Coordinates of C-alpha atoms in Angstrom, one line a residue:
Chain A
M3 CA 107.1 32.4 -69.8
A4 CA 103.6 30.9 -70.4
L5 CA 101.1 33.4 -68.8
D6 CA 98.3 31.5 -67.2
F7 CA 95.0 33.2 -68.4
G8 CA 93.4 32.5 -65.1
I9 CA 96.1 34.3 -63.3
L10 CA 95.8 37.3 -65.4
L11 CA 92.2 37.3 -64.6
Q12 CA 92.9 37.0 -60.8
V13 CA 95.2 39.9 -61.1
L14 CA 92.8 42.1 -63.0
F15 CA 89.8 41.3 -60.5
W16 CA 92.3 42.0 -57.5
G17 CA 93.1 45.4 -59.3
L18 CA 89.4 46.2 -59.9
Y19 CA 88.7 45.6 -56.4
A20 CA 91.7 47.6 -55.0
G21 CA 90.9 50.2 -57.4
C22 CA 87.4 50.5 -56.0
I23 CA 88.8 51.7 -52.7
Y24 CA 91.1 54.1 -54.6
I25 CA 88.2 55.4 -56.5
L26 CA 86.2 56.2 -53.5
L27 CA 89.0 58.0 -51.8
A28 CA 90.2 59.8 -54.8
T29 CA 86.7 61.0 -56.1
G30 CA 86.3 62.5 -52.6
L31 CA 89.6 64.3 -52.6
S32 CA 89.0 65.4 -56.2
L33 CA 85.5 66.7 -55.3
I34 CA 86.9 68.6 -52.3
F35 CA 89.8 69.9 -54.3
G36 CA 87.5 71.3 -57.0
V37 CA 85.3 73.2 -54.6
M38 CA 88.0 74.3 -52.0
K39 CA 91.3 74.2 -54.0
I40 CA 92.7 72.3 -50.9
V41 CA 94.1 68.8 -50.4
N42 CA 93.7 66.9 -47.1
F43 CA 96.5 64.5 -46.7
A44 CA 94.6 63.1 -43.7
H45 CA 91.9 61.7 -45.9
G46 CA 93.0 58.2 -45.4
E47 CA 92.5 58.5 -41.7
L48 CA 88.8 58.9 -42.4
L49 CA 88.9 55.6 -44.4
M50 CA 90.5 54.0 -41.1
L51 CA 87.7 55.7 -38.9
G52 CA 85.2 54.3 -41.3
A53 CA 86.7 50.8 -41.0
Y54 CA 86.7 50.9 -37.2
I55 CA 83.0 52.3 -37.0
T56 CA 81.9 49.5 -39.3
A57 CA 83.7 46.8 -37.3
T58 CA 82.4 48.1 -34.0
V59 CA 78.7 48.2 -35.2
F60 CA 79.1 44.9 -36.8
V61 CA 80.6 43.4 -33.5
L62 CA 77.8 45.0 -31.4
T63 CA 74.9 44.2 -33.6
G64 CA 75.8 41.4 -36.0
I65 CA 73.8 42.6 -39.0
N66 CA 75.0 42.3 -42.4
P67 CA 78.1 44.4 -42.4
Y68 CA 77.2 45.8 -46.1
S69 CA 74.4 47.5 -44.7
I70 CA 76.4 49.4 -42.2
I71 CA 77.9 51.3 -45.2
I72 CA 75.0 54.1 -44.9
L73 CA 75.6 54.6 -41.3
T74 CA 79.4 54.9 -41.7
M75 CA 79.1 57.2 -44.5
L76 CA 76.6 59.5 -42.3
V77 CA 78.9 59.5 -39.2
L78 CA 82.0 60.3 -41.5
G79 CA 80.2 63.0 -43.3
I80 CA 79.6 64.7 -39.8
I81 CA 83.1 64.2 -38.8
G82 CA 84.3 65.6 -42.1
I83 CA 82.1 68.6 -41.7
A84 CA 83.5 69.2 -38.2
I85 CA 87.2 69.0 -39.7
E86 CA 86.3 71.4 -42.4
R87 CA 84.7 73.8 -40.0
L88 CA 87.3 73.7 -37.2
G89 CA 90.5 73.0 -39.2
F90 CA 90.6 74.0 -42.8
R91 CA 88.2 76.8 -42.9
P92 CA 90.4 79.1 -40.7
I93 CA 93.5 78.5 -42.9
L94 CA 91.6 78.8 -46.2
G95 CA 93.3 81.4 -48.4
T96 CA 96.5 81.4 -46.5
S97 CA 99.7 79.6 -47.6
K98 CA 99.1 76.5 -49.4
L99 CA 101.8 74.8 -47.4
N100 CA 99.7 75.3 -44.3
E101 CA 97.2 72.8 -45.6
I102 CA 99.9 70.1 -45.9
F103 CA 101.1 71.0 -42.2
L104 CA 97.6 70.9 -41.0
S105 CA 96.7 67.6 -42.5
L106 CA 100.0 66.2 -40.8
G107 CA 98.7 67.3 -37.4
L108 CA 95.2 65.7 -38.3
I109 CA 97.1 62.4 -39.2
Y110 CA 98.8 62.2 -35.9
V111 CA 95.5 63.2 -33.9
I112 CA 93.2 60.8 -35.7
Q113 CA 95.6 57.7 -35.8
N114 CA 96.6 57.9 -32.1
A115 CA 93.1 58.8 -31.1
A116 CA 92.0 55.5 -32.8
A117 CA 94.7 53.7 -31.4
L118 CA 93.5 54.9 -27.9
I119 CA 89.9 53.9 -28.5
W120 CA 90.3 50.7 -30.3
G121 CA 93.9 49.6 -29.7
D122 CA 96.5 49.1 -32.4
E123 CA 96.5 45.5 -32.7
R124 CA 95.9 44.2 -36.4
Q125 CA 92.3 43.0 -36.7
V126 CA 90.2 41.4 -39.3
L127 CA 86.5 40.6 -39.8
T128 CA 85.2 37.8 -41.6
S129 CA 82.7 38.5 -44.3
P130 CA 79.5 36.5 -44.3
Y131 CA 80.0 35.5 -47.8
Q132 CA 83.5 34.7 -47.2
T133 CA 83.1 31.2 -48.7
V134 CA 80.9 31.9 -51.5
T135 CA 82.5 32.0 -54.9
I136 CA 81.4 32.4 -58.4
P137 CA 83.1 30.5 -61.2
M138 CA 84.6 32.9 -63.6
G139 CA 86.2 31.0 -66.7
P140 CA 89.2 29.4 -65.0
I141 CA 89.0 31.2 -61.5
Q142 CA 86.6 31.1 -58.6
L143 CA 85.8 34.7 -57.9
P144 CA 85.0 35.6 -54.3
V145 CA 81.4 37.0 -54.4
D146 CA 82.7 39.9 -52.1
Y147 CA 84.5 41.3 -54.9
I148 CA 81.6 41.5 -57.2
I149 CA 79.6 43.1 -54.3
I150 CA 82.2 45.7 -53.5
I151 CA 82.5 46.6 -57.3
I152 CA 78.6 46.9 -57.6
V153 CA 78.4 49.0 -54.4
T154 CA 81.1 51.2 -55.6
A155 CA 79.3 51.8 -58.9
L156 CA 76.0 52.4 -57.1
I157 CA 77.7 55.1 -54.9
L158 CA 79.4 56.8 -57.9
V159 CA 76.0 56.9 -59.9
G160 CA 74.4 58.3 -56.9
L161 CA 77.2 60.9 -56.6
T162 CA 76.7 61.8 -60.3
L163 CA 73.0 62.2 -60.0
L164 CA 73.4 64.2 -56.9
L165 CA 76.0 66.4 -58.8
K166 CA 74.2 66.8 -62.1
K167 CA 70.4 66.6 -61.3
T168 CA 69.8 68.3 -58.0
S169 CA 70.1 72.1 -57.3
L170 CA 72.6 71.3 -54.5
G171 CA 74.7 69.6 -57.2
K172 CA 74.6 72.4 -59.2
A173 CA 75.6 74.9 -56.6
I174 CA 78.5 72.6 -55.8
R175 CA 79.6 72.4 -59.5
A176 CA 79.3 76.2 -59.7
T177 CA 81.4 76.8 -56.8
S178 CA 84.0 74.4 -58.3
Q179 CA 84.1 76.2 -61.6
N180 CA 84.1 79.7 -60.5
R181 CA 84.0 80.7 -56.7
K182 CA 83.6 84.4 -57.1
G183 CA 80.9 83.9 -59.7
A184 CA 78.9 81.5 -57.5
M185 CA 79.2 84.0 -54.7
I186 CA 77.8 86.7 -56.9
V187 CA 74.8 84.5 -58.0
G188 CA 74.0 84.1 -54.2
I189 CA 75.4 80.6 -53.6
N190 CA 76.6 80.3 -49.9
V191 CA 80.1 79.0 -50.9
E192 CA 81.3 78.4 -47.4
R193 CA 78.3 76.0 -47.0
M194 CA 79.2 74.4 -50.2
D195 CA 82.7 73.8 -48.7
M196 CA 81.2 72.3 -45.7
I197 CA 78.9 69.9 -47.6
T198 CA 81.5 68.8 -50.2
F199 CA 83.9 68.1 -47.5
G200 CA 81.2 65.9 -45.8
I201 CA 80.5 64.2 -48.9
G202 CA 84.2 63.5 -49.6
A203 CA 84.5 62.2 -45.9
G204 CA 81.5 60.1 -46.5
L205 CA 83.0 58.4 -49.6
A206 CA 86.2 57.8 -47.6
G207 CA 84.0 56.2 -44.8
A208 CA 82.4 54.0 -47.5
A209 CA 85.7 52.9 -48.6
G210 CA 86.5 51.9 -45.0
T211 CA 83.4 49.8 -44.8
L212 CA 84.4 47.9 -47.9
W213 CA 88.1 47.6 -46.7
V214 CA 86.7 45.9 -43.5
V215 CA 84.0 43.7 -45.0
S216 CA 86.2 42.3 -47.7
G217 CA 88.3 41.0 -45.0
Q218 CA 91.4 43.1 -45.1
V219 CA 93.5 43.5 -42.0
F220 CA 93.0 46.9 -40.5
N221 CA 94.7 48.9 -37.7
P222 CA 94.9 52.5 -37.1
Y223 CA 97.6 53.2 -39.6
I224 CA 95.9 51.7 -42.8
G225 CA 94.9 55.0 -44.0
S226 CA 97.9 56.7 -44.9
L227 CA 99.3 54.8 -48.0
P228 CA 95.8 54.4 -49.8
A229 CA 95.3 58.2 -49.2
I230 CA 98.7 59.1 -50.6
K231 CA 98.1 56.9 -53.4
A232 CA 94.5 58.3 -53.9
F233 CA 96.3 61.7 -54.1
A234 CA 98.7 60.6 -56.6
I235 CA 95.7 59.2 -58.7
I236 CA 94.1 62.6 -58.7
I237 CA 97.2 64.2 -59.8
L238 CA 97.6 61.7 -62.6
G239 CA 93.7 62.1 -63.5
G240 CA 94.1 65.8 -63.2
L241 CA 93.0 67.7 -60.1
G242 CA 89.3 68.2 -59.6
S243 CA 88.3 65.8 -62.4
I244 CA 86.1 63.1 -61.2
P245 CA 86.2 60.8 -64.3
G246 CA 90.0 61.3 -64.2
A247 CA 89.7 60.0 -60.4
I248 CA 87.8 56.9 -61.5
I249 CA 90.0 55.9 -64.5
G250 CA 93.0 56.8 -62.7
G251 CA 91.9 54.6 -59.7
L252 CA 91.2 51.5 -61.8
I253 CA 94.5 51.9 -63.6
Y254 CA 96.3 52.1 -60.4
G255 CA 94.6 49.2 -58.8
I256 CA 95.5 46.9 -61.8
A257 CA 99.0 48.3 -62.0
E258 CA 99.7 47.9 -58.5
N259 CA 98.5 44.3 -58.1
G260 CA 100.3 43.5 -61.6
A261 CA 103.5 44.6 -60.2
A262 CA 103.0 42.9 -56.8
Y263 CA 102.5 39.7 -58.9
F264 CA 105.2 40.1 -61.4
L265 CA 107.8 42.1 -59.4
G266 CA 107.1 40.9 -55.9
G267 CA 105.0 42.1 -53.1
V268 CA 107.3 44.6 -51.8
W269 CA 107.0 46.6 -54.9
K270 CA 103.4 47.1 -54.4
D271 CA 103.4 50.5 -52.8
A272 CA 106.7 51.7 -54.6
I273 CA 105.5 51.1 -58.2
S274 CA 102.6 53.7 -57.5
F275 CA 104.9 56.3 -56.7
L276 CA 107.3 55.3 -59.6
I277 CA 104.4 55.9 -62.0
L278 CA 103.5 59.2 -60.3
I279 CA 107.2 60.5 -60.4
V280 CA 107.7 59.5 -64.1
V281 CA 104.3 61.0 -65.2
L282 CA 105.2 64.2 -63.3
I283 CA 108.6 64.4 -64.9
F284 CA 107.0 64.4 -68.4
R285 CA 103.5 66.0 -67.8
P286 CA 103.6 68.2 -64.5
T287 CA 99.9 68.8 -64.8
G288 CA 98.8 65.1 -64.8
L289 CA 97.7 63.0 -67.5
F290 CA 94.4 64.4 -68.1
G291 CA 94.7 67.8 -66.3
E292 CA 94.6 71.1 -67.8
S293 CA 97.4 73.5 -67.4
G294 CA 97.6 74.0 -63.6
E295 CA 98.1 77.0 -61.7
Chain B
M12 CA 111.9 88.0 -42.8
Q13 CA 114.1 88.1 -39.8
V14 CA 117.1 86.8 -41.5
A15 CA 117.1 89.6 -44.1
K16 CA 116.7 92.2 -41.3
G17 CA 119.6 90.8 -39.2
S18 CA 117.8 91.1 -36.2
Y19 CA 119.6 88.5 -34.3
P20 CA 120.9 89.8 -30.9
W21 CA 124.4 88.4 -30.6
Y22 CA 123.8 88.0 -26.7
S23 CA 120.9 85.6 -27.1
C24 CA 123.0 83.4 -29.5
G25 CA 125.9 83.7 -27.0
I26 CA 123.6 82.5 -24.1
A27 CA 122.3 79.6 -26.1
L28 CA 125.7 78.5 -27.2
G29 CA 127.0 78.9 -23.5
I30 CA 124.2 76.8 -22.3
A31 CA 124.9 74.1 -25.2
V32 CA 128.6 74.1 -24.2
L33 CA 128.0 73.7 -20.5
F34 CA 125.2 71.4 -20.8
P35 CA 127.1 68.2 -20.2
L36 CA 128.2 69.6 -16.9
L37 CA 124.7 70.7 -15.8
A38 CA 123.4 67.3 -17.0
G39 CA 125.8 65.7 -14.5
M40 CA 127.0 63.4 -17.2
S41 CA 123.6 61.4 -16.9
F42 CA 123.7 58.8 -19.7
H43 CA 119.9 59.2 -20.5
I44 CA 120.0 63.1 -20.6
L45 CA 123.2 63.3 -22.7
N46 CA 121.6 60.7 -25.1
V47 CA 118.5 62.9 -25.4
A48 CA 120.5 65.9 -25.8
I49 CA 122.6 64.4 -28.7
I50 CA 119.7 63.2 -30.6
M51 CA 118.1 66.8 -29.9
L52 CA 121.3 68.3 -31.7
I53 CA 121.0 66.0 -34.6
F54 CA 117.4 66.9 -35.0
I55 CA 118.2 70.6 -34.8
L56 CA 120.5 70.2 -37.6
F57 CA 117.9 68.0 -39.5
S58 CA 115.2 70.5 -39.0
S59 CA 117.3 73.5 -40.0
A60 CA 118.3 71.7 -43.1
W61 CA 114.5 71.0 -44.0
N62 CA 113.8 74.6 -43.0
F63 CA 116.4 75.9 -45.4
L64 CA 114.6 74.1 -48.2
A65 CA 111.3 75.6 -47.1
Y66 CA 112.9 78.9 -47.3
S67 CA 113.0 78.8 -50.9
G68 CA 109.2 77.8 -50.9
Q69 CA 109.8 74.0 -51.3
A70 CA 108.2 71.8 -48.6
S71 CA 109.5 68.3 -48.9
L72 CA 107.6 65.6 -47.3
G73 CA 110.4 62.9 -47.7
H74 CA 113.4 64.2 -46.1
A75 CA 114.0 61.0 -44.5
A76 CA 115.2 59.9 -47.8
F77 CA 118.4 62.1 -47.6
F78 CA 118.7 61.2 -43.8
G79 CA 118.8 57.6 -44.7
I80 CA 121.1 58.1 -47.7
G81 CA 123.5 59.8 -45.5
G82 CA 123.3 57.1 -42.7
Y83 CA 123.7 54.4 -45.2
V84 CA 126.4 55.6 -47.3
S85 CA 128.4 56.6 -44.2
T86 CA 127.8 53.3 -42.6
L87 CA 128.7 51.1 -45.7
I88 CA 132.0 53.0 -46.4
A89 CA 132.9 52.9 -42.6
R90 CA 132.5 49.2 -42.5
S91 CA 134.3 48.2 -45.6
A92 CA 137.1 50.5 -44.9
G93 CA 137.2 50.1 -41.2
A94 CA 138.1 53.8 -41.1
T95 CA 136.9 56.3 -38.5
S96 CA 133.5 57.7 -39.4
F97 CA 134.4 61.5 -40.0
A98 CA 135.4 61.3 -43.6
T99 CA 132.7 58.9 -44.1
I100 CA 130.0 61.3 -42.8
L101 CA 131.3 63.7 -45.2
A102 CA 130.8 61.1 -48.0
G103 CA 127.5 60.5 -46.7
G104 CA 126.5 64.1 -47.1
C105 CA 127.9 64.4 -50.7
V106 CA 126.0 61.3 -51.8
A107 CA 122.8 62.7 -50.3
A108 CA 123.5 66.2 -51.9
F109 CA 124.1 64.6 -55.4
I110 CA 120.9 62.5 -55.1
G111 CA 119.2 65.6 -53.7
F112 CA 120.3 67.5 -56.8
L113 CA 119.0 64.8 -59.1
L114 CA 115.6 64.7 -57.3
G115 CA 115.7 68.6 -57.3
L116 CA 116.0 68.4 -61.1
T117 CA 112.5 66.7 -61.3
C118 CA 111.1 68.9 -58.5
V119 CA 111.9 72.4 -59.7
R120 CA 108.9 72.7 -61.9
L121 CA 106.6 71.1 -59.4
K122 CA 104.8 73.3 -56.7
E123 CA 103.3 72.5 -53.3
W124 CA 101.3 69.2 -53.2
F125 CA 103.1 67.7 -56.3
L126 CA 106.5 68.6 -54.7
A127 CA 105.1 67.0 -51.5
M128 CA 104.0 63.8 -53.2
V129 CA 107.1 63.2 -55.1
T130 CA 109.3 63.7 -52.2
F131 CA 107.2 61.5 -50.1
G132 CA 107.1 58.8 -52.7
F133 CA 110.9 59.0 -53.2
A134 CA 111.2 58.0 -49.5
V135 CA 108.9 55.3 -50.0
I136 CA 110.5 53.9 -53.0
L137 CA 114.0 54.2 -51.5
Q138 CA 113.0 52.3 -48.5
V139 CA 111.7 49.3 -50.7
V140 CA 114.8 49.4 -52.9
V141 CA 117.2 49.4 -49.7
A142 CA 115.2 46.8 -48.0
S143 CA 114.9 44.3 -50.9
S144 CA 116.9 45.0 -54.0
L145 CA 119.9 46.2 -52.1
A146 CA 119.3 43.6 -49.2
A147 CA 122.8 41.9 -49.8
T148 CA 124.7 45.0 -48.8
T149 CA 122.3 46.6 -46.6
G150 CA 121.1 43.7 -44.6
G151 CA 117.4 44.2 -45.7
W152 CA 114.9 44.8 -42.9
D153 CA 117.3 43.5 -40.3
G154 CA 119.5 46.3 -40.6
I155 CA 123.2 46.4 -39.9
V156 CA 125.6 47.6 -37.2
S157 CA 126.9 50.9 -37.8
P158 CA 130.6 51.9 -36.3
R159 CA 130.1 54.3 -33.5
L160 CA 131.2 57.7 -34.0
I161 CA 133.5 57.9 -30.8
P162 CA 134.5 54.3 -29.8
V163 CA 132.7 53.2 -26.6
S164 CA 136.1 52.3 -25.1
L165 CA 137.1 55.9 -24.7
P166 CA 136.4 57.3 -21.4
N167 CA 133.4 59.7 -21.4
Y168 CA 132.9 58.9 -25.0
L169 CA 129.2 60.1 -24.9
V170 CA 130.6 63.7 -23.8
I171 CA 133.0 63.8 -26.7
E172 CA 130.3 62.7 -29.0
Y173 CA 128.1 65.4 -27.7
Y174 CA 130.8 68.0 -28.3
V175 CA 131.6 66.7 -31.8
I176 CA 128.0 66.9 -33.0
L177 CA 127.3 70.2 -31.2
A178 CA 130.2 71.6 -33.2
V179 CA 129.0 70.2 -36.5
T180 CA 125.6 71.5 -35.8
V181 CA 126.7 75.0 -34.9
V182 CA 128.9 75.2 -38.0
S183 CA 126.1 74.1 -40.3
I184 CA 123.7 76.6 -38.8
V185 CA 126.2 79.4 -39.1
A186 CA 126.7 78.5 -42.6
I187 CA 122.8 78.3 -43.2
Y188 CA 122.7 81.9 -41.8
L189 CA 125.5 83.2 -43.9
I190 CA 123.8 81.7 -47.2
L191 CA 120.4 83.1 -46.3
R192 CA 121.9 86.5 -45.4
S193 CA 123.7 86.6 -48.8
R194 CA 122.2 87.2 -52.2
A195 CA 121.1 83.5 -52.3
G196 CA 118.7 84.3 -49.3
L197 CA 117.0 87.2 -50.9
A198 CA 116.6 84.9 -54.2
F199 CA 115.1 82.2 -52.1
A200 CA 112.7 84.6 -50.4
A201 CA 111.9 86.1 -53.8
I202 CA 111.0 82.8 -55.5
R203 CA 109.1 81.7 -52.4
E204 CA 106.9 84.8 -52.3
N205 CA 106.3 84.9 -56.2
E206 CA 108.2 82.8 -58.8
T207 CA 106.9 84.8 -61.6
E208 CA 107.9 88.1 -60.3
A209 CA 111.4 86.7 -59.3
Q210 CA 111.9 85.6 -62.7
A211 CA 111.1 89.0 -64.0
A212 CA 113.4 90.7 -61.6
G213 CA 116.2 88.5 -63.2
I214 CA 116.3 85.6 -60.8
N215 CA 116.6 82.1 -62.3
P216 CA 114.4 80.1 -60.2
V217 CA 115.6 76.8 -61.3
R218 CA 119.2 77.4 -60.4
W219 CA 118.3 78.7 -57.0
K220 CA 115.9 76.0 -56.1
L221 CA 118.5 73.3 -57.3
L222 CA 120.9 75.1 -54.9
A223 CA 118.6 74.9 -52.1
F224 CA 117.7 71.3 -52.7
T225 CA 121.4 70.4 -52.8
V226 CA 122.4 72.2 -49.7
S227 CA 119.6 71.0 -47.8
S228 CA 120.1 67.4 -48.8
F229 CA 123.8 67.7 -47.9
L230 CA 123.1 68.8 -44.4
T231 CA 120.2 66.3 -44.0
G232 CA 122.7 63.4 -45.0
I233 CA 125.4 64.6 -42.6
S234 CA 122.6 64.8 -39.8
G235 CA 121.5 61.3 -40.8
A236 CA 125.1 60.0 -40.8
L237 CA 125.6 61.5 -37.4
M238 CA 122.5 59.7 -36.2
V239 CA 123.2 56.2 -37.2
H240 CA 126.9 56.5 -35.9
H241 CA 125.4 57.7 -32.8
I242 CA 122.7 55.0 -32.3
G243 CA 125.3 52.3 -33.8
F244 CA 122.6 50.8 -36.0
I245 CA 120.8 51.4 -39.3
S246 CA 117.7 49.6 -41.0
P247 CA 115.3 50.7 -43.8
E248 CA 113.2 52.1 -41.0
I249 CA 115.2 55.2 -41.1
F250 CA 113.3 56.2 -44.2
S251 CA 110.0 56.0 -42.5
A252 CA 107.5 58.7 -42.6
D253 CA 108.0 59.7 -39.1
N254 CA 111.5 60.7 -39.8
S255 CA 110.3 62.8 -42.6
F256 CA 107.6 64.5 -40.5
W257 CA 109.5 65.4 -37.4
P258 CA 111.7 68.2 -38.8
I259 CA 108.7 69.4 -40.4
I260 CA 106.8 69.7 -37.0
Y261 CA 109.7 71.0 -35.3
S262 CA 110.2 73.8 -37.9
I263 CA 106.6 74.9 -38.0
F264 CA 106.4 74.8 -34.3
G265 CA 109.3 77.0 -33.8
G266 CA 108.8 79.1 -36.7
L267 CA 109.0 78.4 -40.4
G268 CA 111.6 80.3 -42.5
T269 CA 113.7 81.6 -39.4
I270 CA 117.1 80.4 -38.3
S271 CA 116.1 79.9 -34.5
G272 CA 112.6 78.5 -35.4
P273 CA 113.9 74.9 -36.0
I274 CA 116.2 75.2 -32.9
I275 CA 113.6 76.5 -30.5
G276 CA 110.9 74.1 -31.9
T277 CA 113.1 71.0 -31.7
V278 CA 114.2 71.9 -28.1
I279 CA 110.9 72.7 -26.8
L280 CA 109.1 69.8 -28.3
T281 CA 111.9 67.4 -27.4
V282 CA 111.3 68.3 -23.8
V283 CA 107.4 68.2 -24.0
W284 CA 107.7 64.8 -25.7
D285 CA 110.1 63.4 -23.1
S286 CA 108.1 64.7 -20.1
L287 CA 105.0 63.2 -21.5
K288 CA 106.8 60.0 -22.0
E289 CA 107.8 60.3 -18.4
M290 CA 104.3 60.6 -17.4
G291 CA 103.6 57.4 -19.0
L292 CA 101.6 58.4 -22.0
T293 CA 101.9 56.7 -25.3
Y294 CA 99.3 57.5 -28.1
E295 CA 98.3 60.5 -26.1
R296 CA 101.7 61.9 -26.9
F297 CA 101.0 61.9 -30.6
V298 CA 97.6 63.1 -30.1
I299 CA 99.0 66.2 -28.0
I300 CA 101.7 66.9 -30.6
G301 CA 99.3 66.8 -33.4
L302 CA 96.9 69.1 -31.6
L303 CA 99.7 71.6 -30.9
L304 CA 100.9 71.5 -34.4
I305 CA 97.0 72.2 -35.7
V306 CA 96.8 75.0 -33.1
V307 CA 100.1 76.6 -34.1
V308 CA 99.3 76.2 -38.0
I309 CA 96.0 78.0 -37.3
F310 CA 96.7 80.6 -34.7
L311 CA 100.3 81.1 -34.9
P312 CA 101.4 80.5 -38.5
K313 CA 104.8 82.1 -38.0
G314 CA 105.5 79.7 -34.9
L315 CA 106.6 80.3 -31.3
V316 CA 109.2 82.7 -32.2
S317 CA 106.5 85.2 -33.3
L318 CA 104.6 84.9 -30.0
P319 CA 106.5 87.7 -28.1
E320 CA 105.6 90.1 -31.0
K321 CA 102.1 88.8 -31.0
I322 CA 101.5 89.4 -27.3
R323 CA 103.1 92.8 -27.7
E324 CA 100.6 93.5 -30.3
R325 CA 97.7 92.3 -28.3
Y326 CA 98.8 94.3 -25.2
A327 CA 99.2 97.5 -27.3
Q328 CA 95.8 97.0 -28.7
R329 CA 94.2 96.5 -25.5
K330 CA 95.9 99.7 -24.1
K331 CA 94.6 101.7 -27.1
G332 CA 91.0 100.2 -26.6

C-alpha cells in the first residue's frame, strides 16, 4: 500500500491537535497528583464545563472565542478550589478507593447539572477562522490547529515559569517532593493543595475552550473519555511527572489518530486503553515512572 | 469486619427472606413492580459480586465487562442450541470467570487507580470488539434478541422468573458469605489491609486475589446472563460505564465490605431512584444520586449499615457531655 505523504502529515497534525487537549488535562492531573497524591476521575467534567462556559460567553458577547480562554481558566480555577475544599480535603488520607468513589459522585453531579442548565443536545460552534487554512506541503492546514498548538505551548511555558521562577511555584514543588518537609519549613500545604487543584482545573478549562473553538461537537458527556485517557497518559508518563505528561499526551494523540485512520474510527478509544494495558503488564510503574508505591 | 465476627442475627435474614418470598403476593402481581423487583434482585447479585472483589482490596471500574460477557455467551449459546437458558447461564458465568481469571492475571500486580484504569479500559475495548469486530455474530450496535428465561407463554411467567432469580441470588449470597467466613475471607481482609504484612504472614496475595477475581467475575457473568434473559435483548450498551458504576454506588451506599451492604444499598437506591422517576425528574435524579454518593463517602465511609452504630455513638457522647 503506497502511503500518501499528505495523509501521514494530516494524521500527524490531527494527532498534535488532539494531543494538545490531552496534554492540558494530563498536566493538570499530574500536577494535582504530585502535590496531593490523589486522582480526580472527574477531571474531564471540568473540561466540559470549560467548553460550555466558553460557548455561553461567546454566544452572549460574540467576542473572539480564543480570548475567552482566560475567563474560562479563572472560573474553572474557582470551581476547582471549591471541589478541593468541599470534596477532596475531607477524605485526604483515608482509603485511596474513596477518591475513586468521590470522583464517581462528582461525575454524575457535574454532568447532569450541566445537562439541566444547558440541555444535553449536541452543540457545535464555528470558529471565526474556520475557512482559513495554511498550505503545508501537500495539505491545507486549518489555522485553528496552529493557534491551538501555539496556545497550548504558551500555557505550558507559563506554567513552567510559574513553577520554576516564583516562590509560589517553589512552594508547590516542595510540597510535591516532600509534604512533611514542606510543612516543617513553614509552607501551608493545605493552601498548596487548594492552589494546585485550582491550577489543574484551570488547565482543564483551557482544554475545554480549545475543544469548543476548534469546532468539535460538545455535550455534557464529552469529558469522561478524554479524562480517562489523560489519566492513562500520566500513568504511562509516570505519575507526577509533567514532562512525562507532555510527551505521553503527544504520543497518545498521534497513536490514536493513526489507529483511527488505519484500523477504523471505532478503534480510536479502544486503542488508547490497549496501549495502557500492554504497558502496565510489562511496566506496572509506567514508561518513565520511578518505582511507585 | 462484620463478616469475620459473624454478627448477623438470623432473624433479620429470615425477615428479609420472608419479605422477598412473599413480595409477589404483596405487590399484587403488578407487572411494573415485579419488573423493578426482578432487576433489583439481579443488581443485588451484581453488586454483591463486585463487593466480593472489593473485599480483597481490588476495586474494579469495569465490571460491566463480565456482566456483558455472561449475557452474550449465554444468549449466543441459547440462540444456536435453541436450548433453555439455565445451562447457558452457567456457561456465561464460566466464560466470564475464565476471562476474569485472565484479566486478574494482569491486575494482581496493580493497585488502586491502575487497577481501576485497566478494568475500565477493558470494558471499553470489549464494547468496541463486540460492536465491530464480532458484529457478524453479535449483531453489532443493533443488538440481538435473547431468549427469555421463562417463556412468555406460561401463565404467571414473571412470578416464576422472580422466584428463579431470587433463588439464584440467595444461593450466591450464601456462597459469598461462606467464602468470606472461611480462611479465604481472612486472607482477603489481610491482603486488603496490608499486602506486605499479609505476605509476611504466609499468605500468597496473587493466589487469593486471582481467586477473588475469578469468583467475582463468575457471579457477575451469571447476573448479566439473568439480566439479558429477563429483558430479552442484548446490545453492546451492556458494557456501558453506567453498568460498571451502579454496583459500585449500591455497594458504597449500603456499606463496602459487608454482606448486607450491597443488598441494602441496592434496595434503598432502587426505591429512591424509582420514586424520583415517578416525580418526573430526569437529570435531577443523577445529581441527587451523585450528591448522595459524595455525602456517604465523606461522612459515612462505611455506608448505611454503619448508621445505627454511628447514631448510638453520637447519642452516648451527648449523654456523657
